[in-house]
Coordinates of C-alpha atoms in Angstrom, one line a residue:
M1 CA -36.7 60.0 17.1
N2 CA -33.9 62.6 16.4
E3 CA -34.0 65.4 18.6
Y4 CA -32.4 68.7 17.9
D5 CA -32.3 72.5 19.1
L6 CA -32.5 73.9 15.4
T7 CA -33.6 72.1 12.1
I8 CA -33.2 73.8 9.1
I9 CA -35.4 73.2 5.8
G10 CA -33.6 74.2 2.6
G11 CA -29.7 74.4 1.9
G12 CA -29.7 77.9 0.2
S13 CA -28.0 81.0 1.3
A14 CA -30.1 81.5 4.6
G15 CA -30.2 77.8 5.4
L16 CA -26.1 77.4 5.0
V17 CA -25.8 80.7 7.2
L18 CA -27.9 79.4 10.0
A19 CA -26.2 75.5 9.5
V20 CA -22.8 77.5 10.3
A21 CA -24.1 79.8 13.2
G22 CA -25.9 76.7 15.0
A23 CA -22.5 74.7 14.8
K24 CA -20.3 77.6 15.9
L25 CA -23.0 78.3 18.8
G26 CA -22.7 74.5 19.8
V27 CA -26.5 73.6 19.6
K28 CA -27.7 70.4 17.9
T29 CA -28.5 71.3 14.0
A30 CA -30.2 69.6 11.4
L31 CA -29.9 70.7 7.6
V32 CA -32.5 69.2 5.3
E33 CA -32.1 69.8 1.7
K34 CA -34.1 67.9 -1.0
H35 CA -31.4 68.3 -3.8
R36 CA -27.9 69.6 -3.2
L37 CA -26.8 72.6 -1.0
G38 CA -25.9 76.3 -2.6
G39 CA -29.7 77.0 -3.6
D40 CA -30.4 79.1 -6.3
C41 CA -27.5 81.3 -6.0
L42 CA -24.8 78.5 -6.5
W43 CA -26.6 76.7 -9.3
T44 CA -29.2 78.7 -11.2
G45 CA -28.4 82.4 -9.9
C46 CA -25.7 84.5 -8.8
V47 CA -22.6 82.6 -9.9
P48 CA -23.5 80.6 -12.9
S49 CA -24.8 84.2 -14.1
K50 CA -21.5 86.1 -13.2
A51 CA -19.4 83.6 -14.8
I52 CA -21.4 83.6 -18.2
L53 CA -21.3 87.9 -17.9
K54 CA -17.7 87.6 -17.6
S55 CA -17.2 85.6 -20.5
A56 CA -19.5 87.8 -22.3
K57 CA -17.6 90.6 -21.3
I58 CA -14.4 89.2 -22.7
A59 CA -16.1 88.5 -25.8
H60 CA -17.3 92.3 -25.8
Y61 CA -13.6 93.6 -25.0
I62 CA -12.3 91.6 -27.7
K63 CA -14.6 92.7 -30.2
E64 CA -13.6 96.4 -29.1
A65 CA -9.8 96.0 -28.9
E66 CA -8.9 97.9 -31.5
K67 CA -10.0 100.9 -29.4
Y68 CA -7.5 100.0 -27.0
G69 CA -4.6 99.8 -29.4
I70 CA -4.9 95.9 -29.7
L71 CA -5.5 93.9 -32.9
V72 CA -7.2 90.4 -32.7
K73 CA -7.5 88.3 -35.7
D74 CA -10.1 85.3 -36.0
S75 CA -11.7 85.6 -32.7
Q76 CA -14.6 83.1 -32.2
V77 CA -16.7 82.3 -29.0
D78 CA -16.9 78.5 -28.5
F79 CA -20.2 78.4 -26.4
G80 CA -19.8 74.9 -25.2
R81 CA -16.6 75.9 -23.5
V82 CA -18.4 79.0 -22.4
M83 CA -20.7 76.7 -20.4
A84 CA -17.6 74.5 -19.3
Y85 CA -16.0 77.2 -17.5
V86 CA -19.6 78.5 -15.9
R87 CA -20.0 74.9 -14.5
S88 CA -16.6 74.8 -13.5
T89 CA -16.8 78.0 -11.2
Q90 CA -20.1 76.5 -9.6
H91 CA -18.1 73.4 -8.5
I92 CA -15.3 75.1 -7.6
I93 CA -17.5 76.8 -5.0
E94 CA -19.2 73.7 -4.0
E95 CA -16.0 71.8 -3.0
E96 CA -14.9 74.7 -1.2
H97 CA -17.7 76.3 0.7
D98 CA -21.2 74.1 -0.1
N99 CA -19.7 70.8 0.3
P100 CA -22.1 68.8 2.7
E101 CA -19.1 67.3 4.2
R102 CA -17.7 70.7 5.5
F103 CA -21.0 71.2 7.2
R104 CA -20.8 67.7 8.8
E105 CA -17.5 68.3 9.7
M106 CA -18.6 71.1 11.7
G107 CA -21.4 68.8 13.8
V108 CA -24.3 69.8 11.3
D109 CA -26.6 66.9 10.4
V110 CA -27.3 67.2 6.7
I111 CA -30.0 65.0 5.6
F112 CA -30.9 64.8 2.1
G113 CA -34.7 64.3 0.9
E114 CA -38.0 65.9 1.0
G115 CA -40.3 66.2 3.9
H116 CA -43.4 67.5 5.7
F117 CA -44.3 69.0 9.2
E118 CA -46.6 66.5 11.3
S119 CA -46.8 68.8 14.1
P120 CA -45.3 72.3 15.2
G121 CA -42.2 70.5 16.6
T122 CA -41.7 67.5 14.2
F123 CA -40.8 67.4 10.6
V124 CA -40.8 63.6 8.8
V125 CA -38.4 63.3 6.0
Q126 CA -37.5 60.7 3.5
D127 CA -33.7 60.4 3.6
T128 CA -32.6 59.6 0.1
E129 CA -29.2 58.9 0.7
N130 CA -29.9 56.3 3.2
D131 CA -33.2 55.1 2.2
Q132 CA -35.0 55.8 5.3
T133 CA -37.9 57.9 7.0
L134 CA -36.6 59.9 9.6
T135 CA -38.6 61.9 12.2
L136 CA -36.8 64.9 13.5
K137 CA -38.0 66.5 16.6
S138 CA -36.8 70.3 17.3
K139 CA -37.2 73.3 19.4
K140 CA -36.8 75.6 16.5
F141 CA -37.4 75.1 12.8
V142 CA -36.5 77.9 10.1
V143 CA -38.1 77.5 7.1
T144 CA -35.5 78.6 4.3
T145 CA -36.6 76.5 0.8
G146 CA -36.5 79.4 -1.3
S147 CA -38.5 79.9 -4.7
R148 CA -38.4 79.2 -8.4
P149 CA -39.4 80.7 -11.7
T150 CA -43.0 80.3 -13.1
P151 CA -44.0 81.5 -16.6
P152 CA -46.7 84.3 -17.5
Q153 CA -50.0 82.8 -18.7
I154 CA -49.3 83.1 -22.4
P155 CA -51.2 80.6 -24.6
G156 CA -49.0 77.7 -26.4
I157 CA -46.1 78.3 -23.6
D158 CA -46.8 75.2 -21.9
S159 CA -46.4 73.1 -25.0
I160 CA -42.8 74.1 -25.8
D161 CA -39.6 73.5 -24.4
Y162 CA -38.9 77.3 -22.8
L163 CA -35.8 78.0 -21.1
D164 CA -35.7 79.7 -17.5
S165 CA -33.1 80.9 -15.1
E166 CA -32.9 77.0 -13.8
N167 CA -32.5 75.1 -17.2
V168 CA -30.9 77.6 -19.3
W169 CA -27.7 76.6 -17.3
E170 CA -28.0 73.3 -19.3
L171 CA -27.5 74.8 -22.7
D172 CA -24.2 73.4 -24.6
Q173 CA -25.2 75.0 -27.8
L174 CA -25.6 78.8 -28.3
P175 CA -29.2 80.0 -29.9
E176 CA -29.0 82.1 -33.2
R177 CA -32.3 84.0 -32.0
L178 CA -33.8 84.5 -28.4
L179 CA -36.4 86.2 -27.1
V180 CA -36.3 87.0 -23.4
I181 CA -39.6 87.4 -22.1
G182 CA -38.9 90.1 -19.0
A183 CA -36.5 93.2 -18.6
G184 CA -35.7 93.1 -14.8
P185 CA -32.6 92.0 -13.7
I186 CA -32.7 88.4 -14.7
G187 CA -33.6 89.2 -18.2
I188 CA -31.2 91.9 -18.7
E189 CA -28.4 90.4 -17.6
L190 CA -28.6 87.2 -19.4
G191 CA -30.1 88.9 -22.7
Q192 CA -27.4 91.0 -22.7
A193 CA -24.7 88.1 -22.1
F194 CA -26.1 85.9 -24.9
H195 CA -26.3 88.6 -26.9
R196 CA -22.5 89.5 -26.6
L197 CA -21.6 85.6 -27.0
G198 CA -23.4 85.8 -30.9
A199 CA -26.9 85.4 -30.3
K200 CA -29.7 87.6 -32.1
V201 CA -31.5 88.8 -28.5
T202 CA -35.0 90.3 -28.4
I203 CA -36.3 91.0 -24.9
A204 CA -40.2 91.6 -24.9
Q205 CA -41.1 94.0 -21.8
R206 CA -44.7 94.7 -20.8
S207 CA -44.2 98.1 -18.9
D208 CA -42.9 100.8 -20.3
R209 CA -39.5 100.8 -19.1
I210 CA -36.9 98.1 -18.2
L211 CA -35.8 97.3 -14.3
T212 CA -38.7 99.0 -13.0
K213 CA -37.8 99.0 -9.7
E214 CA -34.7 101.4 -10.2
D215 CA -34.7 105.2 -10.6
I216 CA -36.2 106.1 -13.8
E217 CA -33.3 107.7 -15.2
V218 CA -30.9 104.6 -14.4
S219 CA -33.7 102.7 -16.5
E220 CA -33.8 105.3 -19.6
K221 CA -30.1 105.4 -19.6
M222 CA -29.5 101.4 -19.5
L223 CA -32.2 101.4 -22.1
S224 CA -30.2 103.4 -24.4
Y225 CA -26.8 101.6 -23.5
L226 CA -28.1 98.0 -24.6
R227 CA -29.8 99.3 -27.7
E228 CA -26.5 100.7 -28.5
D229 CA -25.1 97.4 -27.6
G230 CA -27.5 95.8 -30.6
V231 CA -30.1 94.3 -27.8
E232 CA -33.3 94.7 -29.5
I233 CA -36.0 96.0 -26.6
L234 CA -39.5 96.1 -27.2
L235 CA -41.3 98.0 -24.5
N236 CA -44.7 97.8 -24.0
T237 CA -45.3 94.4 -25.5
N238 CA -46.8 91.3 -24.2
P239 CA -46.4 87.7 -26.0
V240 CA -50.0 86.8 -26.8
Q241 CA -49.5 83.3 -28.3
V242 CA -46.5 81.0 -28.9
D243 CA -46.3 78.1 -31.5
R244 CA -43.9 75.6 -32.5
I245 CA -42.8 75.3 -36.0
D246 CA -41.7 71.7 -36.8
A247 CA -39.1 72.2 -39.8
P248 CA -39.2 69.5 -42.5
L249 CA -36.8 66.8 -42.5
S250 CA -33.8 67.3 -44.5
E251 CA -33.2 65.4 -47.6
E252 CA -29.9 64.5 -49.3
L253 CA -28.5 62.6 -51.9
N254 CA -26.9 59.3 -50.6
P255 CA -24.1 58.2 -53.2
D256 CA -24.1 54.6 -51.6
I257 CA -27.9 54.1 -52.7
A258 CA -28.2 57.1 -55.5
V259 CA -31.5 57.8 -54.3
W260 CA -32.7 60.5 -52.3
E261 CA -33.8 59.8 -48.2
P262 CA -33.9 62.0 -45.0
Q263 CA -30.7 61.7 -43.4
S264 CA -31.7 62.7 -39.8
T265 CA -34.5 61.4 -37.7
E266 CA -34.7 64.6 -35.8
A267 CA -36.8 67.5 -36.5
S268 CA -35.4 70.9 -35.6
E269 CA -37.8 73.4 -33.8
E270 CA -38.7 77.1 -34.1
Y271 CA -41.1 79.2 -32.3
R272 CA -43.4 81.6 -33.8
V273 CA -44.2 84.3 -31.2
Q274 CA -47.3 86.9 -31.6
L275 CA -46.0 90.0 -29.6
K276 CA -49.2 92.9 -29.1
A277 CA -48.3 96.1 -28.0
T278 CA -50.0 96.7 -24.9
D279 CA -50.2 100.7 -25.6
T280 CA -51.4 101.0 -29.3
G281 CA -52.8 97.5 -29.8
D282 CA -50.3 96.8 -32.7
E283 CA -49.3 93.2 -33.2
R284 CA -46.2 91.7 -35.0
E285 CA -44.8 88.5 -35.3
I286 CA -41.2 86.8 -34.6
V287 CA -39.6 83.7 -35.3
V288 CA -37.1 82.3 -32.6
D289 CA -35.1 79.1 -31.8
R290 CA -35.4 79.6 -27.9
I291 CA -37.4 81.6 -25.4
L292 CA -36.0 82.6 -21.9
I293 CA -38.7 83.1 -19.7
A294 CA -37.4 85.8 -17.2
A295 CA -40.6 87.1 -15.5
G296 CA -42.2 86.0 -12.1
R297 CA -41.0 83.3 -9.6
K298 CA -42.9 81.7 -6.8
P299 CA -42.2 80.5 -3.5
N300 CA -41.4 76.8 -2.8
I301 CA -43.9 75.6 -0.3
E302 CA -45.7 72.7 -1.7
G303 CA -45.8 69.5 0.4
L304 CA -44.2 71.2 3.6
G305 CA -47.7 70.9 5.4
L306 CA -47.4 74.5 6.6
E307 CA -50.9 75.5 6.9
K308 CA -52.4 72.3 8.2
I309 CA -50.0 73.0 11.4
G310 CA -51.1 77.0 11.7
V311 CA -48.3 78.4 9.6
K312 CA -50.1 81.5 7.8
V313 CA -49.0 81.4 4.0
G314 CA -50.0 84.2 1.6
K315 CA -49.4 85.2 -1.8
Q316 CA -45.8 86.0 -1.8
G317 CA -45.0 83.0 0.6
V318 CA -44.7 82.5 3.8
E319 CA -46.0 85.0 6.5
V320 CA -43.7 86.4 9.3
N321 CA -43.0 89.2 11.5
N322 CA -40.6 91.9 11.9
K323 CA -38.5 89.2 13.8
L324 CA -39.0 86.8 10.9
Q325 CA -41.3 84.6 13.1
T326 CA -44.2 82.7 11.3
T327 CA -47.5 82.4 12.8
V328 CA -46.3 79.5 14.8
K329 CA -43.9 80.5 17.5
N330 CA -41.1 77.9 17.4
I331 CA -41.2 78.4 13.4
Y332 CA -39.0 80.9 11.3
A333 CA -38.6 81.6 7.8
A334 CA -36.1 83.4 5.9
G335 CA -34.7 84.1 2.2
D336 CA -37.1 84.0 -0.9
V337 CA -39.8 82.0 0.7
V338 CA -40.8 84.8 2.5
G339 CA -40.9 87.2 -0.5
H340 CA -38.8 90.2 0.7
Y341 CA -36.2 91.1 -1.5
L342 CA -35.4 88.2 -3.6
F343 CA -31.4 88.5 -3.1
T344 CA -29.1 86.2 -1.8
H345 CA -27.6 88.9 0.5
V346 CA -30.8 89.5 2.1
A347 CA -31.4 86.0 2.8
A348 CA -28.2 85.8 4.5
F349 CA -29.2 89.0 6.6
Q350 CA -32.3 87.5 7.4
A351 CA -30.7 84.5 8.7
T352 CA -28.4 86.2 10.9
Q353 CA -31.3 88.4 12.2
I354 CA -32.9 84.9 13.0
V355 CA -29.8 83.5 14.6
R356 CA -29.8 86.6 17.4
N357 CA -33.7 86.4 18.0
I358 CA -33.5 82.2 18.6
F359 CA -30.1 82.0 20.6
F360 CA -29.8 85.4 22.4
P361 CA -31.4 87.6 25.2
G362 CA -33.9 89.7 23.8
S363 CA -35.1 90.1 20.1
S364 CA -34.5 92.5 17.2
A365 CA -36.9 93.6 14.6
I366 CA -35.2 93.4 11.2
N367 CA -34.7 96.4 9.4
Y368 CA -34.9 96.9 5.7
S369 CA -34.4 100.9 5.6
V370 CA -30.6 100.3 3.9
V371 CA -30.8 97.5 1.2
P372 CA -28.6 97.4 -1.5
W373 CA -28.8 95.8 -4.5
T374 CA -26.9 95.7 -8.0
T375 CA -27.8 94.2 -11.4
F376 CA -24.7 92.9 -13.3
C377 CA -25.0 94.0 -16.5
D378 CA -22.4 96.1 -18.6
P379 CA -22.2 98.8 -17.3
E380 CA -23.3 97.7 -13.7
V381 CA -26.5 98.9 -12.1
A382 CA -26.4 99.6 -8.2
R383 CA -29.1 101.2 -5.9
C384 CA -29.4 101.7 -2.3
G385 CA -32.3 103.5 -0.7
L386 CA -35.1 105.9 -2.2
T387 CA -35.3 106.7 -6.1
E388 CA -35.7 110.7 -6.7
A389 CA -39.7 110.4 -7.0
E390 CA -39.8 108.1 -3.9
A391 CA -37.6 110.6 -2.0
R392 CA -40.0 113.7 -3.3
E393 CA -42.8 112.0 -2.1
E394 CA -41.6 111.2 1.1
H395 CA -39.9 114.1 2.4
G396 CA -41.0 117.0 -0.1
K397 CA -38.3 119.0 -1.4
V398 CA -34.7 117.3 -1.7
D399 CA -31.1 118.0 -3.2
V400 CA -30.3 115.6 -6.1
F401 CA -26.3 115.6 -6.8
R402 CA -25.0 113.9 -10.1
V403 CA -21.8 113.1 -11.5
D404 CA -20.9 111.6 -14.8
L405 CA -18.7 109.0 -15.2
H406 CA -16.7 110.8 -18.2
D407 CA -15.7 113.3 -15.7
V408 CA -14.0 110.5 -13.6
D409 CA -9.8 109.9 -14.4
R410 CA -9.9 106.3 -13.7
A411 CA -12.9 105.6 -16.2
V412 CA -11.7 107.9 -18.9
A413 CA -8.3 106.0 -18.3
E414 CA -10.0 102.7 -18.8
G415 CA -12.4 103.8 -21.3
E416 CA -15.4 102.6 -19.1
T417 CA -17.0 106.1 -19.1
K418 CA -20.6 105.2 -19.6
G419 CA -22.8 106.0 -16.4
F420 CA -23.5 108.1 -13.8
I421 CA -23.8 108.3 -10.0
K422 CA -26.8 110.3 -8.7
V423 CA -27.4 110.8 -5.0
V424 CA -30.6 112.1 -3.4
A425 CA -30.2 113.9 0.1
T426 CA -32.2 116.0 2.4
R427 CA -31.7 119.7 1.9
W428 CA -30.3 121.2 5.0
K429 CA -28.4 118.6 6.5
G430 CA -27.3 116.5 3.3
K431 CA -28.6 113.0 4.9
I432 CA -28.4 110.6 2.3
L433 CA -32.0 109.0 1.4
G434 CA -30.8 107.3 -1.8
V435 CA -27.9 106.3 -4.0
H436 CA -28.0 105.1 -7.8
L437 CA -24.8 104.2 -9.5
V438 CA -24.7 103.1 -13.4
G439 CA -21.0 102.1 -14.4
S440 CA -17.9 100.0 -14.2
S441 CA -17.6 98.5 -10.5
A442 CA -21.1 100.0 -9.3
G443 CA -21.5 97.0 -7.2
E444 CA -18.4 97.8 -5.4
V445 CA -18.4 101.4 -5.4
I446 CA -21.9 101.2 -3.5
H447 CA -20.9 99.9 -0.3
E448 CA -19.3 103.0 0.8
F449 CA -22.9 104.6 0.5
V450 CA -24.5 101.6 2.4
L451 CA -22.0 102.3 5.3
A452 CA -22.5 106.0 5.7
M453 CA -26.5 105.5 5.1
S454 CA -26.4 102.6 7.9
A455 CA -24.5 104.8 10.2
G456 CA -26.2 108.2 9.8
I457 CA -23.0 109.9 7.9
P458 CA -24.2 112.8 6.1
L459 CA -22.5 114.4 2.7
R460 CA -20.4 116.5 4.0
K461 CA -18.5 114.1 6.3
L462 CA -18.0 111.6 3.0
A463 CA -16.6 114.9 1.1
G464 CA -13.9 115.0 3.9
I465 CA -12.7 111.7 3.7
I466 CA -9.4 110.9 1.4
H467 CA -10.0 108.9 -1.5
V468 CA -7.4 107.2 -3.6
Y469 CA -7.1 108.8 -7.1
P470 CA -7.3 107.3 -9.1
T471 CA -10.2 104.8 -8.4
F472 CA -13.7 104.4 -9.6
S473 CA -14.6 105.0 -5.8
S474 CA -13.1 108.8 -6.2
I475 CA -16.7 109.2 -7.8
V476 CA -17.8 109.4 -4.1
W477 CA -16.0 111.9 -2.9
R478 CA -16.3 113.9 -6.2
V479 CA -20.6 113.6 -5.8
S480 CA -20.4 114.3 -1.9
G481 CA -18.4 117.6 -2.6
K482 CA -20.9 118.8 -4.6
W483 CA -23.1 119.1 -1.5
L484 CA -20.3 121.8 -0.5
A485 CA -20.8 123.6 -3.8
E486 CA -24.3 123.2 -4.6
G487 CA -26.4 122.1 -1.7
T488 CA -29.5 124.1 -0.5
L489 CA -27.8 125.0 2.8
I490 CA -24.9 126.3 1.1
Q491 CA -26.7 128.2 -1.5
T492 CA -28.7 129.7 1.3
L493 CA -25.6 130.8 3.2
R494 CA -24.2 132.3 0.3
G495 CA -27.4 134.3 -0.5
V496 CA -27.3 135.8 3.3
F497 CA -23.9 137.0 3.0
K498 CA -24.2 138.7 -0.4
K499 CA -27.1 140.7 1.1
G500 CA -25.1 141.4 4.0
K501 CA -22.1 143.3 2.0

């Protein structure tokens, strides 16, 4: 029997944060992972997607180089080398940050293998490294097993070799024609990347807009930018049938025997996809080389035996309270497996909250009122807080301030003028309710607003902070200053002063 203070099931973002915390607090900690440390973020999500987006952006810059006075001849994309670069970034991070030996040196028992709960205090795992069955007894458990992509129910989809956010990184050859199903962050990021690397990309989205979790103005602007870029985006469109087309074997003349014969035993594949418009009922057919599914995920809970020991599981995943505690009091859960905000940074945030609630006096409820995120397309899309529609529904009348990137000198200097910032605030005090950014470095600029919203800093105070010129961040100062010129309070005071004259 192996006894621990803390046992973590899953070595992704949340699991690794918990393991480090356990080691630093000096509690006996075990980390169980069925495959490799790093989770979706390192192997199938954040890291590879950002690496391929960088390659795609460079390819785009080269294409647009003449705009900057640079003439480039004979440029071409070597997709195999692009993917080699992507994998190299993963392995660097694995070696430097997510290496199991690093955690073992901290004092964490890292165990590779799959397992299940025998009781609320016992987890049995088949240790694949040492080919033995281990029984782990622990005071506290945290389930951080993540999620995985799940395909929509499309007739024929299960009979084809479709791509998703996990296996797309195994590609070494660029598809000539790619259909992306889904226009959320994954679909938009990868769709734009593959387009810029040379594929003909079609994105099919069942709703009437892309990036449906963003402010509607953001969705509309990004739709126009992506279409200008050359990406075909079909809204209100559902794939209703997928069929594989087996191309006939090619025949060539063999000069040695002077007869026609097949030169290849492998048949290439194409896919015929029937698309139906959800608003009009119209149908169309397209033929593509590969299909990328970027719609839908499900929690990894199968085989853990959670329900057998009393842990309640719902449609989104493991059910937890506001302390991230399951229905079994010594078992907690964090990350994608609980179904709230499927982001690496939220998983890490949840993990720190669990550390607080397990190892320190008292307990603290998790607060999701200020959760930022970024879609790393080009231009980037960043959000924190309420959309304009949500703010009006919750607060009634609000102030909305907007600055376009072409009014920001740094953006003009770098030729990165696509985008805008939109801030939604209360009418009188200028309390920030929501921030929406489209533009270069949006994912970096958003953090000043995250701090302001977390600390209750209103727009008038942001407007009084010195910002370096020329920077993209100066847009924070610009839009905050609009409260002093256009805000409801200021406009009202002006009206009062005019009447007093």
